[in-house]
Amino acid sequence: MAERPGSLDELALIADIGGTNARFALTDAAPVPRILHSRALRNADYASLQHAAEAYLDDIGARPRRAAMALACPVHTDEIRLTNRAWSFNRDELRAALGLDELHLLNDFGAVAWSVPALAADERAHLYGPVQADLAGPASVLGPGTGFGVALLVGDAARGWQAVETEGGHVSFAPIGDEEHALARWMNARHGRTSWERLLSGSGLSSIDAVLRGIDAGVDVGTPHLALAPREPSAVVAAALDGHDTVARRALARFCAILGSVAGDAALLHGARTVMIAGGIIPRFIPFLRSSAFRERFLSKGRFAAYLESVSVQVVTHPHPGLLGAAVALRLPQKVETA
């Protein structure tokens, strides 16, 4: 834990609120953002974001006056509802309840995008393409966690950066090959459509694994229910990396292949020179990702394969990029909405 830099009440609250965990910390006014007194709370243990935030602040004994929170949902209205958690709130009411003078709200992957220019060299891992001495924009920032986030980072170090929040994770999935068409049929039967997020997320990896096991068992994947219950995504990853579970390896390999296609699509949509892959899942199996079909699928864009060969693909390895991005955005209040 970092040393306390003075009174806790002089610090600002930062938070990264996902569908599964709520991460809180404090930050000071130092030019290089610092994450202090960080805690991770399980969302399921709290009735609301307000209760979780109050529990954190009570635990460390701080009463900050400013806050920036990254949320896994759109944040452009006064009434906020998380996409993958039954939490909702009014931004003015939350600000008042927490005793804040300022409350900045960001989309969670908007916050991750803000973090990218602040990453140290050892907080990102090179995958493919040119090795960059300095970050080159535009940059597509995307990745799987509880959901699938997509953001765009534009600008450069000289002129400054701007993060553009998107809901790109809900773009429709385009299957390639029999296995992916089977995945889409099952998702369509269960949800009415298949988005990137339905497959490229923790629950998505579990679903891919369950569908592949179901296919091997002769289950009709055109129905919304499978005979085999999904495994936890961490269990699928562990079984795949262990090497003895062939279905888990197929599931993780399919996940990586689909991620390659989606990352290539995002790069073309954004005109990206850099693709930054973030989220809580990917850093667990970077060597597996490198050996997968990710690169083949990333480049498989017909006449634009050569364009994509010049795009640098990297993985964010910072443990809490959402918190870092919230701290960065708090230093740029004119660029984020304030309640």
mmCIF file with all atom_site columns, N, CA and C in Angstrom, residues 17-55:
data_model
loop_
_atom_site.group_PDB
_atom_site.id
_atom_site.type_symbol
_atom_site.label_atom_id
_atom_site.label_alt_id
_atom_site.label_comp_id
_atom_site.label_asym_id
_atom_site.label_entity_id
_atom_site.label_seq_id
_atom_site.pdbx_PDB_ins_code
_atom_site.Cartn_x
_atom_site.Cartn_y
_atom_site.Cartn_z
_atom_site.occupancy
_atom_site.B_iso_or_equiv
_atom_site.pdbx_formal_charge
_atom_site.auth_seq_id
_atom_site.auth_comp_id
_atom_site.auth_asym_id
_atom_site.auth_atom_id
_atom_site.pdbx_PDB_model_num
ATOM 1   N N  . ILE A 1 17 ? -16.365 0.725  -11.803 1.00 0.00 ? 17 ILE A N  1
ATOM 2   C CA . ILE A 1 17 ? -17.516 -0.091 -11.423 1.00 0.00 ? 17 ILE A CA 1
ATOM 3   C C  . ILE A 1 17 ? -17.893 -0.991 -12.586 1.00 0.00 ? 17 ILE A C  1
ATOM 4   N N  . GLY A 1 18 ? -17.573 -2.273 -12.462 1.00 0.00 ? 18 GLY A N  1
ATOM 5   C CA . GLY A 1 18 ? -17.923 -3.237 -13.491 1.00 0.00 ? 18 GLY A CA 1
ATOM 6   C C  . GLY A 1 18 ? -19.182 -4.002 -13.124 1.00 0.00 ? 18 GLY A C  1
ATOM 7   N N  . GLY A 1 19 ? -19.443 -5.057 -13.859 1.00 0.00 ? 19 GLY A N  1
ATOM 8   C CA . GLY A 1 19 ? -20.629 -5.844 -13.578 1.00 0.00 ? 19 GLY A CA 1
ATOM 9   C C  . GLY A 1 19 ? -20.457 -6.775 -12.391 1.00 0.00 ? 19 GLY A C  1
ATOM 10  N N  . THR A 1 20 ? -19.198 -7.111 -12.060 1.00 0.00 ? 20 THR A N  1
ATOM 11  C CA . THR A 1 20 ? -18.930 -8.065 -10.991 1.00 0.00 ? 20 THR A CA 1
ATOM 12  C C  . THR A 1 20 ? -18.305 -7.409 -9.766  1.00 0.00 ? 20 THR A C  1
ATOM 13  N N  . ASN A 1 21 ? -17.341 -6.514 -9.986  1.00 0.00 ? 21 ASN A N  1
ATOM 14  C CA . ASN A 1 21 ? -16.609 -5.888 -8.892  1.00 0.00 ? 21 ASN A CA 1
ATOM 15  C C  . ASN A 1 21 ? -16.680 -4.371 -8.972  1.00 0.00 ? 21 ASN A C  1
ATOM 16  N N  . ALA A 1 22 ? -16.618 -3.747 -7.807  1.00 0.00 ? 22 ALA A N  1
ATOM 17  C CA . ALA A 1 22 ? -16.501 -2.289 -7.701  1.00 0.00 ? 22 ALA A CA 1
ATOM 18  C C  . ALA A 1 22 ? -15.139 -1.994 -7.084  1.00 0.00 ? 22 ALA A C  1
ATOM 19  N N  . ARG A 1 23 ? -14.297 -1.316 -7.836  1.00 0.00 ? 23 ARG A N  1
ATOM 20  C CA . ARG A 1 23 ? -12.956 -0.986 -7.359  1.00 0.00 ? 23 ARG A CA 1
ATOM 21  C C  . ARG A 1 23 ? -12.909 0.502  -7.007  1.00 0.00 ? 23 ARG A C  1
ATOM 22  N N  . PHE A 1 24 ? -12.426 0.795  -5.818  1.00 0.00 ? 24 PHE A N  1
ATOM 23  C CA . PHE A 1 24 ? -12.331 2.165  -5.342  1.00 0.00 ? 24 PHE A CA 1
ATOM 24  C C  . PHE A 1 24 ? -10.892 2.459  -4.941  1.00 0.00 ? 24 PHE A C  1
ATOM 25  N N  . ALA A 1 25 ? -10.522 3.731  -5.049  1.00 0.00 ? 25 ALA A N  1
ATOM 26  C CA . ALA A 1 25 ? -9.211  4.184  -4.605  1.00 0.00 ? 25 ALA A CA 1
ATOM 27  C C  . ALA A 1 25 ? -9.275  5.688  -4.414  1.00 0.00 ? 25 ALA A C  1
ATOM 28  N N  . LEU A 1 26 ? -8.170  6.250  -3.959  1.00 0.00 ? 26 LEU A N  1
ATOM 29  C CA . LEU A 1 26 ? -8.011  7.696  -3.872  1.00 0.00 ? 26 LEU A CA 1
ATOM 30  C C  . LEU A 1 26 ? -6.868  8.107  -4.772  1.00 0.00 ? 26 LEU A C  1
ATOM 31  N N  . THR A 1 27 ? -6.858  9.360  -5.197  1.00 0.00 ? 27 THR A N  1
ATOM 32  C CA . THR A 1 27 ? -5.758  9.895  -5.981  1.00 0.00 ? 27 THR A CA 1
ATOM 33  C C  . THR A 1 27 ? -5.462  11.300 -5.513  1.00 0.00 ? 27 THR A C  1
ATOM 34  N N  . ASP A 1 28 ? -4.192  11.712 -5.670  1.00 0.00 ? 28 ASP A N  1
ATOM 35  C CA . ASP A 1 28 ? -3.790  13.049 -5.250  1.00 0.00 ? 28 ASP A CA 1
ATOM 36  C C  . ASP A 1 28 ? -3.650  13.950 -6.466  1.00 0.00 ? 28 ASP A C  1
ATOM 37  N N  . ALA A 1 29 ? -3.069  15.125 -6.280  1.00 0.00 ? 29 ALA A N  1
ATOM 38  C CA . ALA A 1 29 ? -2.956  16.099 -7.363  1.00 0.00 ? 29 ALA A CA 1
ATOM 39  C C  . ALA A 1 29 ? -1.597  16.053 -8.041  1.00 0.00 ? 29 ALA A C  1
ATOM 40  N N  . ALA A 1 30 ? -0.814  15.011 -7.814  1.00 0.00 ? 30 ALA A N  1
ATOM 41  C CA . ALA A 1 30 ? 0.502   14.909 -8.439  1.00 0.00 ? 30 ALA A CA 1
ATOM 42  C C  . ALA A 1 30 ? 0.366   14.863 -9.960  1.00 0.00 ? 30 ALA A C  1
ATOM 43  N N  . PRO A 1 31 ? 1.343   15.423 -10.696 1.00 0.00 ? 31 PRO A N  1
ATOM 44  C CA . PRO A 1 31 ? 1.259   15.431 -12.174 1.00 0.00 ? 31 PRO A CA 1
ATOM 45  C C  . PRO A 1 31 ? 1.092   14.036 -12.770 1.00 0.00 ? 31 PRO A C  1
ATOM 46  N N  . VAL A 1 32 ? 1.791   13.059 -12.219 1.00 0.00 ? 32 VAL A N  1
ATOM 47  C CA . VAL A 1 32 ? 1.630   11.670 -12.658 1.00 0.00 ? 32 VAL A CA 1
ATOM 48  C C  . VAL A 1 32 ? 0.598   11.016 -11.748 1.00 0.00 ? 32 VAL A C  1
ATOM 49  N N  . PRO A 1 33 ? -0.537  10.563 -12.296 1.00 0.00 ? 33 PRO A N  1
ATOM 50  C CA . PRO A 1 33 ? -1.598  10.013 -11.446 1.00 0.00 ? 33 PRO A CA 1
ATOM 51  C C  . PRO A 1 33 ? -1.127  8.854  -10.587 1.00 0.00 ? 33 PRO A C  1
ATOM 52  N N  . ARG A 1 34 ? -1.532  8.888  -9.331  1.00 0.00 ? 34 ARG A N  1
ATOM 53  C CA . ARG A 1 34 ? -1.222  7.798  -8.405  1.00 0.00 ? 34 ARG A CA 1
ATOM 54  C C  . ARG A 1 34 ? -2.521  7.195  -7.892  1.00 0.00 ? 34 ARG A C  1
ATOM 55  N N  . ILE A 1 35 ? -2.511  5.878  -7.714  1.00 0.00 ? 35 ILE A N  1
ATOM 56  C CA . ILE A 1 35 ? -3.652  5.143  -7.182  1.00 0.00 ? 35 ILE A CA 1
ATOM 57  C C  . ILE A 1 35 ? -3.310  4.756  -5.751  1.00 0.00 ? 35 ILE A C  1
ATOM 58  N N  . LEU A 1 36 ? -4.080  5.277  -4.800  1.00 0.00 ? 36 LEU A N  1
ATOM 59  C CA . LEU A 1 36 ? -3.783  5.117  -3.386  1.00 0.00 ? 36 LEU A CA 1
ATOM 60  C C  . LEU A 1 36 ? -4.933  4.415  -2.673  1.00 0.00 ? 36 LEU A C  1
ATOM 61  N N  . HIS A 1 37 ? -4.601  3.541  -1.721  1.00 0.00 ? 37 HIS A N  1
ATOM 62  C CA . HIS A 1 37 ? -5.601  2.905  -0.846  1.00 0.00 ? 37 HIS A CA 1
ATOM 63  C C  . HIS A 1 37 ? -6.688  2.180  -1.651  1.00 0.00 ? 37 HIS A C  1
ATOM 64  N N  . SER A 1 38 ? -6.288  1.407  -2.636  1.00 0.00 ? 38 SER A N  1
ATOM 65  C CA . SER A 1 38 ? -7.265  0.743  -3.501  1.00 0.00 ? 38 SER A CA 1
ATOM 66  C C  . SER A 1 38 ? -7.915  -0.440 -2.783  1.00 0.00 ? 38 SER A C  1
ATOM 67  N N  . ARG A 1 39 ? -9.191  -0.657 -3.086  1.00 0.00 ? 39 ARG A N  1
ATOM 68  C CA . ARG A 1 39 ? -9.964  -1.781 -2.567  1.00 0.00 ? 39 ARG A CA 1
ATOM 69  C C  . ARG A 1 39 ? -10.866 -2.303 -3.686  1.00 0.00 ? 39 ARG A C  1
ATOM 70  N N  . ALA A 1 40 ? -11.096 -3.598 -3.691  1.00 0.00 ? 40 ALA A N  1
ATOM 71  C CA . ALA A 1 40 ? -12.056 -4.201 -4.614  1.00 0.00 ? 40 ALA A CA 1
ATOM 72  C C  . ALA A 1 40 ? -13.182 -4.817 -3.790  1.00 0.00 ? 40 ALA A C  1
ATOM 73  N N  . LEU A 1 41 ? -14.426 -4.439 -4.099  1.00 0.00 ? 41 LEU A N  1
ATOM 74  C CA . LEU A 1 41 ? -15.596 -4.952 -3.403  1.00 0.00 ? 41 LEU A CA 1
ATOM 75  C C  . LEU A 1 41 ? -16.454 -5.760 -4.379  1.00 0.00 ? 41 LEU A C  1
ATOM 76  N N  . ARG A 1 42 ? -17.063 -6.814 -3.878  1.00 0.00 ? 42 ARG A N  1
ATOM 77  C CA . ARG A 1 42 ? -17.967 -7.617 -4.707  1.00 0.00 ? 42 ARG A CA 1
ATOM 78  C C  . ARG A 1 42 ? -19.313 -6.922 -4.794  1.00 0.00 ? 42 ARG A C  1
ATOM 79  N N  . ASN A 1 43 ? -19.753 -6.648 -6.011  1.00 0.00 ? 43 ASN A N  1
ATOM 80  C CA . ASN A 1 43 ? -21.037 -5.951 -6.188  1.00 0.00 ? 43 ASN A CA 1
ATOM 81  C C  . ASN A 1 43 ? -22.186 -6.691 -5.518  1.00 0.00 ? 43 ASN A C  1
ATOM 82  N N  . ALA A 1 44 ? -22.129 -7.998 -5.545  1.00 0.00 ? 44 ALA A N  1
ATOM 83  C CA . ALA A 1 44 ? -23.231 -8.796 -4.991  1.00 0.00 ? 44 ALA A CA 1
ATOM 84  C C  . ALA A 1 44 ? -23.420 -8.575 -3.495  1.00 0.00 ? 44 ALA A C  1
ATOM 85  N N  . ASP A 1 45 ? -22.409 -8.017 -2.833  1.00 0.00 ? 45 ASP A N  1
ATOM 86  C CA . ASP A 1 45 ? -22.489 -7.792 -1.389  1.00 0.00 ? 45 ASP A CA 1
ATOM 87  C C  . ASP A 1 45 ? -23.163 -6.471 -1.026  1.00 0.00 ? 45 ASP A C  1
ATOM 88  N N  . TYR A 1 46 ? -23.551 -5.675 -2.033  1.00 0.00 ? 46 TYR A N  1
ATOM 89  C CA . TYR A 1 46 ? -24.085 -4.339 -1.755  1.00 0.00 ? 46 TYR A CA 1
ATOM 90  C C  . TYR A 1 46 ? -25.346 -4.094 -2.587  1.00 0.00 ? 46 TYR A C  1
ATOM 91  N N  . ALA A 1 47 ? -26.272 -3.376 -1.985  1.00 0.00 ? 47 ALA A N  1
ATOM 92  C CA . ALA A 1 47 ? -27.550 -3.126 -2.645  1.00 0.00 ? 47 ALA A CA 1
ATOM 93  C C  . ALA A 1 47 ? -27.436 -2.082 -3.747  1.00 0.00 ? 47 ALA A C  1
ATOM 94  N N  . SER A 1 48 ? -26.423 -1.233 -3.688  1.00 0.00 ? 48 SER A N  1
ATOM 95  C CA . SER A 1 48 ? -26.320 -0.143 -4.654  1.00 0.00 ? 48 SER A CA 1
ATOM 96  C C  . SER A 1 48 ? -24.889 0.360  -4.714  1.00 0.00 ? 48 SER A C  1
ATOM 97  N N  . LEU A 1 49 ? -24.598 1.172  -5.719  1.00 0.00 ? 49 LEU A N  1
ATOM 98  C CA . LEU A 1 49 ? -23.294 1.812  -5.819  1.00 0.00 ? 49 LEU A CA 1
ATOM 99  C C  . LEU A 1 49 ? -23.053 2.719  -4.620  1.00 0.00 ? 49 LEU A C  1
ATOM 100 N N  . GLN A 1 50 ? -24.069 3.436  -4.204  1.00 0.00 ? 50 GLN A N  1
ATOM 101 C CA . GLN A 1 50 ? -23.919 4.318  -3.045  1.00 0.00 ? 50 GLN A CA 1
ATOM 102 C C  . GLN A 1 50 ? -23.466 3.528  -1.815  1.00 0.00 ? 50 GLN A C  1
ATOM 103 N N  . HIS A 1 51 ? -24.097 2.377  -1.547  1.00 0.00 ? 51 HIS A N  1
ATOM 104 C CA . HIS A 1 51 ? -23.735 1.571  -0.386  1.00 0.00 ? 51 HIS A CA 1
ATOM 105 C C  . HIS A 1 51 ? -22.292 1.075  -0.492  1.00 0.00 ? 51 HIS A C  1
ATOM 106 N N  . ALA A 1 52 ? -21.882 0.668  -1.698  1.00 0.00 ? 52 ALA A N  1
ATOM 107 C CA . ALA A 1 52 ? -20.509 0.193  -1.876  1.00 0.00 ? 52 ALA A CA 1
ATOM 108 C C  . ALA A 1 52 ? -19.512 1.323  -1.652  1.00 0.00 ? 52 ALA A C  1
ATOM 109 N N  . ALA A 1 53 ? -19.788 2.496  -2.218  1.00 0.00 ? 53 ALA A N  1
ATOM 110 C CA . ALA A 1 53 ? -18.890 3.637  -2.050  1.00 0.00 ? 53 ALA A CA 1
ATOM 111 C C  . ALA A 1 53 ? -18.805 4.055  -0.588  1.00 0.00 ? 53 ALA A C  1
ATOM 112 N N  . GLU A 1 54 ? -19.940 4.085  0.091   1.00 0.00 ? 54 GLU A N  1
ATOM 113 C CA . GLU A 1 54 ? -19.940 4.458  1.507   1.00 0.00 ? 54 GLU A CA 1
ATOM 114 C C  . GLU A 1 54 ? -19.147 3.461  2.340   1.00 0.00 ? 54 GLU A C  1
ATOM 115 N N  . ALA A 1 55 ? -19.262 2.176  2.009   1.00 0.00 ? 55 ALA A N  1
ATOM 116 C CA . ALA A 1 55 ? -18.514 1.154  2.744   1.00 0.00 ? 55 ALA A CA 1
ATOM 117 C C  . ALA A 1 55 ? -17.014 1.361  2.572   1.00 0.00 ? 55 ALA A C  1
#
